[in-house]
PDB file of C-alpha atoms in Angstrom:
ATOM      1  CA  MET A   1     -77.407  74.380 -20.731  1.00 72.00           C
ATOM      2  CA  GLY A   2     -74.927  73.217 -18.108  1.00 92.00           C
ATOM      3  CA  THR A   3     -73.782  69.788 -17.083  1.00 96.00           C
ATOM      4  CA  VAL A   4     -73.921  67.687 -13.947  1.00 97.00           C
ATOM      5  CA  ARG A   5     -70.290  68.654 -13.385  1.00 96.00           C
ATOM      6  CA  HIS A   6     -71.371  72.319 -13.006  1.00 95.00           C
ATOM      7  CA  ILE A   7     -73.922  71.342 -10.349  1.00 96.00           C
ATOM      8  CA  LEU A   8     -71.396  69.244  -8.428  1.00 96.00           C
ATOM      9  CA  GLN A   9     -68.833  72.068  -8.546  1.00 94.00           C
ATOM     10  CA  LYS A  10     -71.290  74.328  -6.692  1.00 91.00           C
ATOM     11  CA  LYS A  11     -72.991  71.731  -4.523  1.00 91.00           C
ATOM     12  CA  GLY A  12     -70.003  69.538  -3.763  1.00 88.00           C
ATOM     13  CA  HIS A  13     -69.473  65.840  -4.244  1.00 88.00           C
ATOM     14  CA  ASN A  14     -70.564  64.735  -0.779  1.00 87.00           C
ATOM     15  CA  ALA A  15     -73.559  62.452  -0.657  1.00 92.00           C
ATOM     16  CA  TYR A  16     -74.971  60.561   2.298  1.00 96.00           C
ATOM     17  CA  SER A  17     -74.789  56.800   2.182  1.00 96.00           C
ATOM     18  CA  VAL A  18     -75.769  53.717   4.110  1.00 98.00           C
ATOM     19  CA  ASP A  19     -74.488  50.147   4.214  1.00 97.00           C
ATOM     20  CA  PRO A  20     -76.772  47.507   2.653  1.00 97.00           C
ATOM     21  CA  SER A  21     -76.792  45.592   5.945  1.00 97.00           C
ATOM     22  CA  ALA A  22     -78.273  48.545   7.868  1.00 97.00           C
ATOM     23  CA  THR A  23     -81.873  48.320   8.976  1.00 97.00           C
ATOM     24  CA  VAL A  24     -84.458  50.368   7.138  1.00 96.00           C
ATOM     25  CA  TYR A  25     -85.263  52.054  10.445  1.00 96.00           C
ATOM     26  CA  TYR A  26     -81.656  53.206  10.839  1.00 97.00           C
ATOM     27  CA  ALA A  27     -81.633  54.474   7.237  1.00 97.00           C
ATOM     28  CA  LEU A  28     -84.850  56.428   7.835  1.00 96.00           C
ATOM     29  CA  GLU A  29     -83.454  57.992  11.015  1.00 97.00           C
ATOM     30  CA  TYR A  30     -80.329  59.004   9.089  1.00 97.00           C
ATOM     31  CA  MET A  31     -82.426  60.497   6.278  1.00 97.00           C
ATOM     32  CA  VAL A  32     -84.383  62.566   8.813  1.00 96.00           C
ATOM     33  CA  GLU A  33     -81.166  63.679  10.539  1.00 96.00           C
ATOM     34  CA  LYS A  34     -79.662  64.824   7.226  1.00 96.00           C
ATOM     35  CA  ASN A  35     -82.979  66.100   5.821  1.00 94.00           C
ATOM     36  CA  VAL A  36     -82.678  64.119   2.573  1.00 94.00           C
ATOM     37  CA  GLY A  37     -85.070  61.945   0.591  1.00 94.00           C
ATOM     38  CA  ALA A  38     -82.537  59.351  -0.552  1.00 96.00           C
ATOM     39  CA  LEU A  39     -79.359  57.608   0.531  1.00 97.00           C
ATOM     40  CA  LEU A  40     -76.769  55.998  -1.677  1.00 97.00           C
ATOM     41  CA  VAL A  41     -76.154  52.379  -0.746  1.00 98.00           C
ATOM     42  CA  MET A  42     -72.442  51.645  -0.553  1.00 96.00           C
ATOM     43  CA  ASP A  43     -71.061  48.147  -0.022  1.00 95.00           C
ATOM     44  CA  LYS A  44     -67.639  49.190   1.260  1.00 91.00           C
ATOM     45  CA  GLU A  45     -66.383  51.362  -1.654  1.00 89.00           C
ATOM     46  CA  ARG A  46     -68.740  49.860  -4.261  1.00 93.00           C
ATOM     47  CA  PHE A  47     -71.933  51.626  -5.300  1.00 95.00           C
ATOM     48  CA  ALA A  48     -74.690  49.056  -4.725  1.00 96.00           C
ATOM     49  CA  GLY A  49     -77.864  51.099  -5.268  1.00 96.00           C
ATOM     50  CA  ILE A  50     -80.092  53.767  -3.793  1.00 97.00           C
ATOM     51  CA  PHE A  51     -82.609  53.801  -0.955  1.00 97.00           C
ATOM     52  CA  THR A  52     -85.410  56.360  -1.216  1.00 95.00           C
ATOM     53  CA  GLU A  53     -88.529  57.373   0.649  1.00 93.00           C
ATOM     54  CA  ARG A  54     -90.470  55.789  -2.211  1.00 91.00           C
ATOM     55  CA  ASP A  55     -88.696  52.450  -1.639  1.00 92.00           C
ATOM     56  CA  TYR A  56     -89.792  52.622   1.983  1.00 92.00           C
ATOM     57  CA  ALA A  57     -93.400  53.511   1.212  1.00 88.00           C
ATOM     58  CA  ARG A  58     -93.848  50.877  -1.486  1.00 89.00           C
ATOM     59  CA  LYS A  59     -91.695  48.016  -0.235  1.00 90.00           C
ATOM     60  CA  VAL A  60     -92.025  48.212   3.545  1.00 87.00           C
ATOM     61  CA  ILE A  61     -95.175  49.982   4.682  1.00 81.00           C
ATOM     62  CA  LEU A  62     -97.501  48.734   1.953  1.00 81.00           C
ATOM     63  CA  LYS A  63     -96.187  45.162   2.253  1.00 83.00           C
ATOM     64  CA  GLY A  64     -96.596  45.061   6.019  1.00 84.00           C
ATOM     65  CA  LYS A  65     -92.878  44.677   6.766  1.00 85.00           C
ATOM     66  CA  ALA A  66     -91.227  45.987   9.919  1.00 87.00           C
ATOM     67  CA  SER A  67     -88.637  48.714   9.338  1.00 89.00           C
ATOM     68  CA  LYS A  68     -86.608  47.652  12.394  1.00 91.00           C
ATOM     69  CA  GLU A  69     -86.207  44.124  10.998  1.00 92.00           C
ATOM     70  CA  THR A  70     -85.959  44.755   7.254  1.00 94.00           C
ATOM     71  CA  LEU A  71     -82.498  45.428   5.828  1.00 95.00           C
ATOM     72  CA  VAL A  72     -81.779  48.122   3.269  1.00 97.00           C
ATOM     73  CA  ARG A  73     -80.452  45.485   0.822  1.00 96.00           C
ATOM     74  CA  GLU A  74     -83.897  43.853   0.763  1.00 94.00           C
ATOM     75  CA  ILE A  75     -85.706  46.899  -0.568  1.00 95.00           C
ATOM     76  CA  MET A  76     -83.142  49.249  -2.166  1.00 96.00           C
ATOM     77  CA  SER A  77     -83.204  49.969  -5.882  1.00 94.00           C
ATOM     78  CA  GLU A  78     -80.220  47.971  -7.112  1.00 94.00           C
ATOM     79  CA  HIS A  79     -79.937  49.330 -10.637  1.00 93.00           C
ATOM     80  CA  PRO A  80     -81.128  52.929 -10.499  1.00 95.00           C
ATOM     81  CA  ALA A  81     -80.816  55.345 -13.390  1.00 96.00           C
ATOM     82  CA  THR A  82     -77.449  57.100 -13.170  1.00 97.00           C
ATOM     83  CA  VAL A  83     -75.713  59.958 -14.936  1.00 98.00           C
ATOM     84  CA  THR A  84     -72.134  61.052 -15.539  1.00 97.00           C
ATOM     85  CA  PRO A  85     -70.596  64.439 -14.775  1.00 97.00           C
ATOM     86  CA  ASP A  86     -70.722  65.240 -18.490  1.00 97.00           C
ATOM     87  CA  ASP A  87     -74.468  64.654 -18.867  1.00 97.00           C
ATOM     88  CA  THR A  88     -76.512  67.800 -19.410  1.00 97.00           C
ATOM     89  CA  VAL A  89     -78.897  69.294 -16.901  1.00 96.00           C
ATOM     90  CA  GLU A  90     -81.579  69.067 -19.593  1.00 95.00           C
ATOM     91  CA  GLY A  91     -80.851  65.347 -20.009  1.00 96.00           C
ATOM     92  CA  CYS A  92     -81.217  64.861 -16.251  1.00 97.00           C
ATOM     93  CA  MET A  93     -84.594  66.613 -16.303  1.00 95.00           C
ATOM     94  CA  LYS A  94     -85.804  64.357 -19.122  1.00 96.00           C
ATOM     95  CA  LEU A  95     -84.573  61.206 -17.375  1.00 97.00           C
ATOM     96  CA  MET A  96     -86.152  62.185 -14.060  1.00 97.00           C
ATOM     97  CA  THR A  97     -89.436  63.007 -15.770  1.00 96.00           C
ATOM     98  CA  GLN A  98     -89.527  59.805 -17.837  1.00 96.00           C
ATOM     99  CA  LYS A  99     -88.678  57.545 -14.906  1.00 95.00           C
ATOM    100  CA  TYR A 100     -90.623  59.487 -12.223  1.00 95.00           C
ATOM    101  CA  ILE A 101     -87.543  59.769 -10.008  1.00 96.00           C
ATOM    102  CA  ARG A 102     -86.083  62.565  -7.899  1.00 95.00           C
ATOM    103  CA  HIS A 103     -82.474  61.476  -7.405  1.00 97.00           C
ATOM    104  CA  LEU A 104     -79.674  60.519  -9.787  1.00 97.00           C
ATOM    105  CA  PRO A 105     -76.403  58.984  -8.607  1.00 97.00           C
ATOM    106  CA  VAL A 106     -73.454  60.388 -10.547  1.00 97.00           C
ATOM    107  CA  LEU A 107     -70.892  57.835 -11.710  1.00 96.00           C
ATOM    108  CA  GLU A 108     -67.573  58.385 -13.421  1.00 94.00           C
ATOM    109  CA  GLY A 109     -66.770  54.930 -14.742  1.00 90.00           C
ATOM    110  CA  ASP A 110     -67.484  52.640 -11.784  1.00 87.00           C
ATOM    111  CA  LYS A 111     -66.725  55.345  -9.225  1.00 92.00           C
ATOM    112  CA  LEU A 112     -69.526  57.194  -7.455  1.00 95.00           C
ATOM    113  CA  VAL A 113     -68.775  60.929  -7.527  1.00 95.00           C
ATOM    114  CA  GLY A 114     -72.004  62.460  -6.225  1.00 95.00           C
ATOM    115  CA  LEU A 115     -75.778  62.664  -6.265  1.00 96.00           C
ATOM    116  CA  VAL A 116     -78.073  65.205  -7.895  1.00 97.00           C
ATOM    117  CA  SER A 117     -81.673  65.743  -6.895  1.00 95.00           C
ATOM    118  CA  ILE A 118     -84.569  67.373  -8.677  1.00 95.00           C
ATOM    119  CA  GLY A 119     -84.047  70.310  -6.290  1.00 94.00           C
ATOM    120  CA  ASP A 120     -80.436  70.675  -7.463  1.00 95.00           C
ATOM    121  CA  ILE A 121     -81.613  70.671 -11.086  1.00 95.00           C
ATOM    122  CA  VAL A 122     -84.328  73.284 -10.479  1.00 93.00           C
ATOM    123  CA  LYS A 123     -81.936  75.510  -8.503  1.00 93.00           C
ATOM    124  CA  TYR A 124     -79.362  75.351 -11.296  1.00 93.00           C
ATOM    125  CA  ILE A 125     -81.923  76.243 -13.975  1.00 91.00           C
ATOM    126  CA  ILE A 126     -83.280  79.185 -11.949  1.00 91.00           C
ATOM    127  CA  GLU A 127     -79.761  80.534 -11.365  1.00 89.00           C
ATOM    128  CA  GLU A 128     -78.899  80.112 -15.054  1.00 88.00           C
ATOM    129  CA  GLN A 129     -82.051  81.931 -16.154  1.00 86.00           C
ATOM    130  CA  LYS A 130     -81.424  84.748 -13.660  1.00 86.00           C
ATOM    131  CA  PHE A 131     -77.901  85.145 -15.046  1.00 82.00           C
ATOM    132  CA  ILE A 132     -79.246  85.354 -18.609  1.00 82.00           C
ATOM    133  CA  ILE A 133     -81.945  87.855 -17.622  1.00 85.00           C
ATOM    134  CA  ASP A 134     -79.431  90.029 -15.752  1.00 83.00           C
ATOM    135  CA  ASN A 135     -77.090  90.044 -18.766  1.00 83.00           C
ATOM    136  CA  LEU A 136     -79.921  90.937 -21.132  1.00 85.00           C
ATOM    137  CA  GLU A 137     -81.046  93.773 -18.843  1.00 83.00           C
ATOM    138  CA  HIS A 138     -77.486  95.120 -18.718  1.00 83.00           C
ATOM    139  CA  TYR A 139     -77.215  94.872 -22.503  1.00 82.00           C
ATOM    140  CA  ILE A 140     -80.546  96.626 -23.085  1.00 88.00           C
ATOM    141  CA  THR A 141     -80.036  99.406 -20.543  1.00 85.00           C
ATOM    142  CA  GLY A 142     -76.310  99.803 -21.127  1.00 79.00           C
ATOM    143  CA  HIS A 143     -75.558  99.459 -17.382  1.00 73.00           C
TER     144      HIS A 143
END
């Protein structure tokens, strides 16, 4: 099984982020524009947390807050589960399943180096299995 580093090599290290002082409304607009379900929260160069659609649903809508007045820092997840580039894809799947999460920030030491989603994990596994199947077919048929 591969590692997070393999996913980032294919996907790239770019991840969308928002400042903690941004309004939730702005963050939601940005998420829609980029077609993503989560934004990394960066306080200048420091990783401060993650803002997800789930944060919005549970901490704004259900609590009767206004998204144009609430700041990202008020509702973001400050200490989300994270992984390193050397963590396995299988380990990411287990962590996401255990914690019921869909996004994992990737940290190398204190430095943010990317973000992997459940979609990235599934895509990697499908590609890996296709590669194995193709190799087995070539081995069996001799072509």
